[in-house]
Amino acid sequence: MTTFPEDSILVLLGTTPSGELTKSAAGLLGAAVGVGTPVALVVALPGQGAEAASEAGSLGAKHVLMAEMEELSSALGVPVVDALTVAADQVQPDAILITNSLDGRDAAGRFAARKRCALAVDAIGVGRDEEGVLAHHSVYGGAYNVDCAPTFGPLVITVREGSIDARAEAVTPTVDVLDVKPSGAAAAIVESFEEQTAASTRPELRGAAKVVAGGRGLSSQEQFALVEELADVLGAAVGASRAAVDAGYVPNSYQIGQTGVSVSPQLYVALGISGAIQHRAGMQTAKTIVAINKDPDAAIFDVADFGVVGDLFEVVPQLIKSLSARKG
Ligand SMILES: Cc1cc2nc3c(=O)[nH]c(=O)nc-3n(C[C@H](O)[C@H](O)[C@H](O)COP(=O)(O)OP(=O)(O)OC[C@H]3O[C@@H](n4cnc5c(N)ncnc54)[C@H](O)[C@@H]3O)c2cc1C
C-alpha cells in the first residue's frame, strides 16, 4: 500500500456524468500544492476512473486514489462520503479540500459530521502556519479577511469556485484503487432521471472567469438583454442582483450575493447595480471589477477598479460596438 507524505492534502475531485473532472479541479489542486502534497480522490462510475485519474495528474495530483462506484448513479451524497472516509483513513491528511459547489458542500458537511472534523466553508484561499493548515475567508460583504484553523484534526475546507489562481505542475501520479464498502448510511435514492443538454453557449455562473451582471437599473426584462449581449461579446456568464431577480428580469439562479451565488471571476462587470453589501458579499473577491452606474455616489464604485458614471443604455451599446470591432 502507498505510504502518503506527512504533509498530504486530500483533494476531492468531482466528475461530470460523462466522466471528466469538473472545472474546479485545477484550482483545488493549485491550492493544495501551495500547502502540502496533493493527493486526489476521484470518485467515478465504473470504467470512468482511469481517465479522470490521469487528468488529475495533469493538474498536479501526485497521488490519486480512485474509487469506481456503481452506487454513484443512484444514491445522492453517501457514496462519495463513503469513499472520502476510506481515503482520509488511509492518507491521514493535514486538510481536506472540496469545491464549494452544491455537491461539494453536501459531501463536506456529511463527511465532517461523520468524522467529527472542523469544517470551514467558502474559503477563498488556504495557507499554512507552524500549527497546520488555515482557511482564508472574505466575510461581512468582503469588509474583513479572516483566517480559521481547527483546534484538533484535519480541517475540511470548501473552496469558492474561481477563487484560486495558483496552478500545480503536471505530474505522473501514482494511482491506487480504493476499495469502498457501502456504509449503508441513509441516502436519497434517484429512481429515474432525464438527461438534458443545456442550450446555452455561455459559461456557467459558478466558476466563470468573466461575469456580466445586471441590476434594477436595467428597468425591464426586455432591456436586460443588453446585459446578455455584453456577456456574449466578452464570453462571460450572466448574473444579476436580487432586485433584478425579484423584478422578474431573470431567474433566481442568476442571483449573485449573500443569498445567491458567490463568484470570484477575473472580470466582473456590474451594470445598473448600486452595490448593496448583500450583493458585494457575492462578488467582491473578483480580481477586476468594472461598474457602470449613473449615480456617482453608488456604493459599487467603492469596490470597483474601473468605473463609468453614466447611463448604461448609452455606455453599454458603445462598449459592445467597440469590443465587437476589436474582435473583427
Ligand atoms: C437578507 C438580505 C439578503 C439579500 N441578499 C441579496 C443578494 O444575495 N444579492 C443581491 O444582489 N441583493 C441582496 N439583497 C438586496 C440588497 O440589499 C439590494 O436591495 C439589492 O442588491 C439592490 O439591487 P440593485 O443594485 O439592482 O438595485 P438598486 O439598489 O435599486 O440599484 C439600482 C442602481 O441602478 C442605477 N441605475 C438606474 N438606472 C440606470 C441607468 N440607466 N444607467 C446606469 N445606472 C442606472 C442606480 O443609480 C442604482 O445605483 C439582500 C437583502 C437582504 C435584506
PDB file of C-alpha atoms in Angstrom, residues 187-291:
ATOM      1  CA  ALA A 187     -29.249   8.313   1.242  1.00  0.00           C
ATOM      2  CA  ALA A 188     -31.840   9.808  -1.061  1.00  0.00           C
ATOM      3  CA  ILE A 189     -32.262   7.424  -3.984  1.00  0.00           C
ATOM      4  CA  VAL A 190     -32.676   8.651  -7.561  1.00  0.00           C
ATOM      5  CA  GLU A 191     -35.272   6.379  -9.175  1.00  0.00           C
ATOM      6  CA  SER A 192     -35.114   7.915 -12.618  1.00  0.00           C
ATOM      7  CA  PHE A 193     -33.754  10.966 -14.312  1.00  0.00           C
ATOM      8  CA  GLU A 194     -33.889  12.639 -17.665  1.00  0.00           C
ATOM      9  CA  GLU A 195     -30.685  13.991 -19.117  1.00  0.00           C
ATOM     10  CA  GLN A 196     -30.977  17.481 -20.567  1.00  0.00           C
ATOM     11  CA  THR A 197     -28.412  19.298 -22.636  1.00  0.00           C
ATOM     12  CA  ALA A 198     -28.246  22.984 -21.775  1.00  0.00           C
ATOM     13  CA  ALA A 199     -28.784  25.017 -24.903  1.00  0.00           C
ATOM     14  CA  SER A 200     -26.707  27.946 -23.647  1.00  0.00           C
ATOM     15  CA  THR A 201     -23.262  28.566 -25.064  1.00  0.00           C
ATOM     16  CA  ARG A 202     -22.472  30.863 -22.122  1.00  0.00           C
ATOM     17  CA  PRO A 203     -20.216  29.700 -19.295  1.00  0.00           C
ATOM     18  CA  GLU A 204     -21.823  28.588 -16.066  1.00  0.00           C
ATOM     19  CA  LEU A 205     -22.043  31.379 -13.476  1.00  0.00           C
ATOM     20  CA  ARG A 206     -20.257  29.485 -10.691  1.00  0.00           C
ATOM     21  CA  GLY A 207     -16.575  29.348 -11.518  1.00  0.00           C
ATOM     22  CA  ALA A 208     -16.845  31.584 -14.628  1.00  0.00           C
ATOM     23  CA  ALA A 209     -13.716  33.606 -15.465  1.00  0.00           C
ATOM     24  CA  LYS A 210     -15.830  36.590 -16.554  1.00  0.00           C
ATOM     25  CA  VAL A 211     -19.247  37.697 -15.305  1.00  0.00           C
ATOM     26  CA  VAL A 212     -21.522  40.489 -16.512  1.00  0.00           C
ATOM     27  CA  ALA A 213     -24.285  41.230 -14.006  1.00  0.00           C
ATOM     28  CA  GLY A 214     -27.294  43.498 -14.275  1.00  0.00           C
ATOM     29  CA  GLY A 215     -29.406  45.184 -11.628  1.00  0.00           C
ATOM     30  CA  ARG A 216     -32.622  47.143 -11.227  1.00  0.00           C
ATOM     31  CA  GLY A 217     -31.085  49.834 -13.426  1.00  0.00           C
ATOM     32  CA  LEU A 218     -31.909  47.673 -16.463  1.00  0.00           C
ATOM     33  CA  SER A 219     -35.586  48.538 -15.765  1.00  0.00           C
ATOM     34  CA  SER A 220     -37.226  45.603 -17.580  1.00  0.00           C
ATOM     35  CA  GLN A 221     -36.840  42.013 -18.691  1.00  0.00           C
ATOM     36  CA  GLU A 222     -36.580  43.146 -22.334  1.00  0.00           C
ATOM     37  CA  GLN A 223     -33.842  45.634 -21.568  1.00  0.00           C
ATOM     38  CA  PHE A 224     -31.912  43.030 -19.542  1.00  0.00           C
ATOM     39  CA  ALA A 225     -30.984  41.614 -22.975  1.00  0.00           C
ATOM     40  CA  LEU A 226     -28.289  44.298 -23.031  1.00  0.00           C
ATOM     41  CA  VAL A 227     -26.507  42.501 -20.172  1.00  0.00           C
ATOM     42  CA  GLU A 228     -26.640  39.258 -22.148  1.00  0.00           C
ATOM     43  CA  GLU A 229     -25.382  40.978 -25.269  1.00  0.00           C
ATOM     44  CA  LEU A 230     -22.324  42.379 -23.483  1.00  0.00           C
ATOM     45  CA  ALA A 231     -21.737  38.999 -21.809  1.00  0.00           C
ATOM     46  CA  ASP A 232     -21.747  37.265 -25.186  1.00  0.00           C
ATOM     47  CA  VAL A 233     -19.234  39.685 -26.680  1.00  0.00           C
ATOM     48  CA  LEU A 234     -16.949  39.101 -23.691  1.00  0.00           C
ATOM     49  CA  GLY A 235     -17.591  35.337 -23.488  1.00  0.00           C
ATOM     50  CA  ALA A 236     -18.879  35.900 -19.954  1.00  0.00           C
ATOM     51  CA  ALA A 237     -21.539  34.335 -17.744  1.00  0.00           C
ATOM     52  CA  VAL A 238     -24.644  36.369 -16.861  1.00  0.00           C
ATOM     53  CA  GLY A 239     -25.555  37.277 -13.291  1.00  0.00           C
ATOM     54  CA  ALA A 240     -27.952  39.649 -11.563  1.00  0.00           C
ATOM     55  CA  SER A 241     -28.703  41.484  -8.358  1.00  0.00           C
ATOM     56  CA  ARG A 242     -31.569  40.365  -6.181  1.00  0.00           C
ATOM     57  CA  ALA A 243     -33.615  43.392  -7.218  1.00  0.00           C
ATOM     58  CA  ALA A 244     -33.351  42.277 -10.859  1.00  0.00           C
ATOM     59  CA  VAL A 245     -34.360  38.735  -9.895  1.00  0.00           C
ATOM     60  CA  ASP A 246     -37.259  39.924  -7.725  1.00  0.00           C
ATOM     61  CA  ALA A 247     -38.477  42.127 -10.587  1.00  0.00           C
ATOM     62  CA  GLY A 248     -38.585  39.013 -12.799  1.00  0.00           C
ATOM     63  CA  TYR A 249     -35.918  40.111 -15.301  1.00  0.00           C
ATOM     64  CA  VAL A 250     -34.064  36.780 -14.872  1.00  0.00           C
ATOM     65  CA  PRO A 251     -34.491  33.512 -12.930  1.00  0.00           C
ATOM     66  CA  ASN A 252     -33.378  33.140  -9.326  1.00  0.00           C
ATOM     67  CA  SER A 253     -30.361  31.013 -10.317  1.00  0.00           C
ATOM     68  CA  TYR A 254     -28.733  34.201 -11.694  1.00  0.00           C
ATOM     69  CA  GLN A 255     -28.661  35.944  -8.309  1.00  0.00           C
ATOM     70  CA  ILE A 256     -25.248  36.916  -7.007  1.00  0.00           C
ATOM     71  CA  GLY A 257     -24.755  37.785  -3.364  1.00  0.00           C
ATOM     72  CA  GLN A 258     -25.374  36.800   0.207  1.00  0.00           C
ATOM     73  CA  THR A 259     -28.466  34.775  -0.623  1.00  0.00           C
ATOM     74  CA  GLY A 260     -27.341  33.830  -4.132  1.00  0.00           C
ATOM     75  CA  VAL A 261     -24.211  32.554  -5.811  1.00  0.00           C
ATOM     76  CA  SER A 262     -20.712  33.688  -4.765  1.00  0.00           C
ATOM     77  CA  VAL A 263     -18.392  34.322  -7.681  1.00  0.00           C
ATOM     78  CA  SER A 264     -14.683  35.148  -7.905  1.00  0.00           C
ATOM     79  CA  PRO A 265     -14.068  35.800 -11.598  1.00  0.00           C
ATOM     80  CA  GLN A 266     -11.101  37.534 -13.202  1.00  0.00           C
ATOM     81  CA  LEU A 267     -13.512  40.198 -14.504  1.00  0.00           C
ATOM     82  CA  TYR A 268     -16.849  41.327 -13.024  1.00  0.00           C
ATOM     83  CA  VAL A 269     -18.900  43.943 -14.849  1.00  0.00           C
ATOM     84  CA  ALA A 270     -21.783  45.453 -12.837  1.00  0.00           C
ATOM     85  CA  LEU A 271     -24.451  47.283 -14.846  1.00  0.00           C
ATOM     86  CA  GLY A 272     -27.066  49.363 -13.018  1.00  0.00           C
ATOM     87  CA  ILE A 273     -26.236  47.748  -9.669  1.00  0.00           C
ATOM     88  CA  SER A 274     -25.977  50.006  -6.608  1.00  0.00           C
ATOM     89  CA  GLY A 275     -23.560  47.760  -4.694  1.00  0.00           C
ATOM     90  CA  ALA A 276     -25.547  46.904  -1.568  1.00  0.00           C
ATOM     91  CA  ILE A 277     -23.496  44.958   0.970  1.00  0.00           C
ATOM     92  CA  GLN A 278     -25.554  41.810   0.334  1.00  0.00           C
ATOM     93  CA  HIS A 279     -24.638  41.982  -3.360  1.00  0.00           C
ATOM     94  CA  ARG A 280     -20.972  42.753  -2.693  1.00  0.00           C
ATOM     95  CA  ALA A 281     -20.780  39.691  -0.428  1.00  0.00           C
ATOM     96  CA  GLY A 282     -21.030  37.533  -3.542  1.00  0.00           C
ATOM     97  CA  MET A 283     -18.667  39.341  -5.900  1.00  0.00           C
ATOM     98  CA  GLN A 284     -16.168  41.451  -4.005  1.00  0.00           C
ATOM     99  CA  THR A 285     -13.345  38.913  -4.384  1.00  0.00           C
ATOM    100  CA  ALA A 286     -13.464  39.335  -8.197  1.00  0.00           C
ATOM    101  CA  LYS A 287      -9.992  40.266  -9.461  1.00  0.00           C
ATOM    102  CA  THR A 288     -11.082  43.254 -11.588  1.00  0.00           C
ATOM    103  CA  ILE A 289     -14.422  44.995 -11.051  1.00  0.00           C
ATOM    104  CA  VAL A 290     -15.907  47.371 -13.614  1.00  0.00           C
ATOM    105  CA  ALA A 291     -19.058  49.307 -12.718  1.00  0.00           C
TER     106      ALA A 291
END
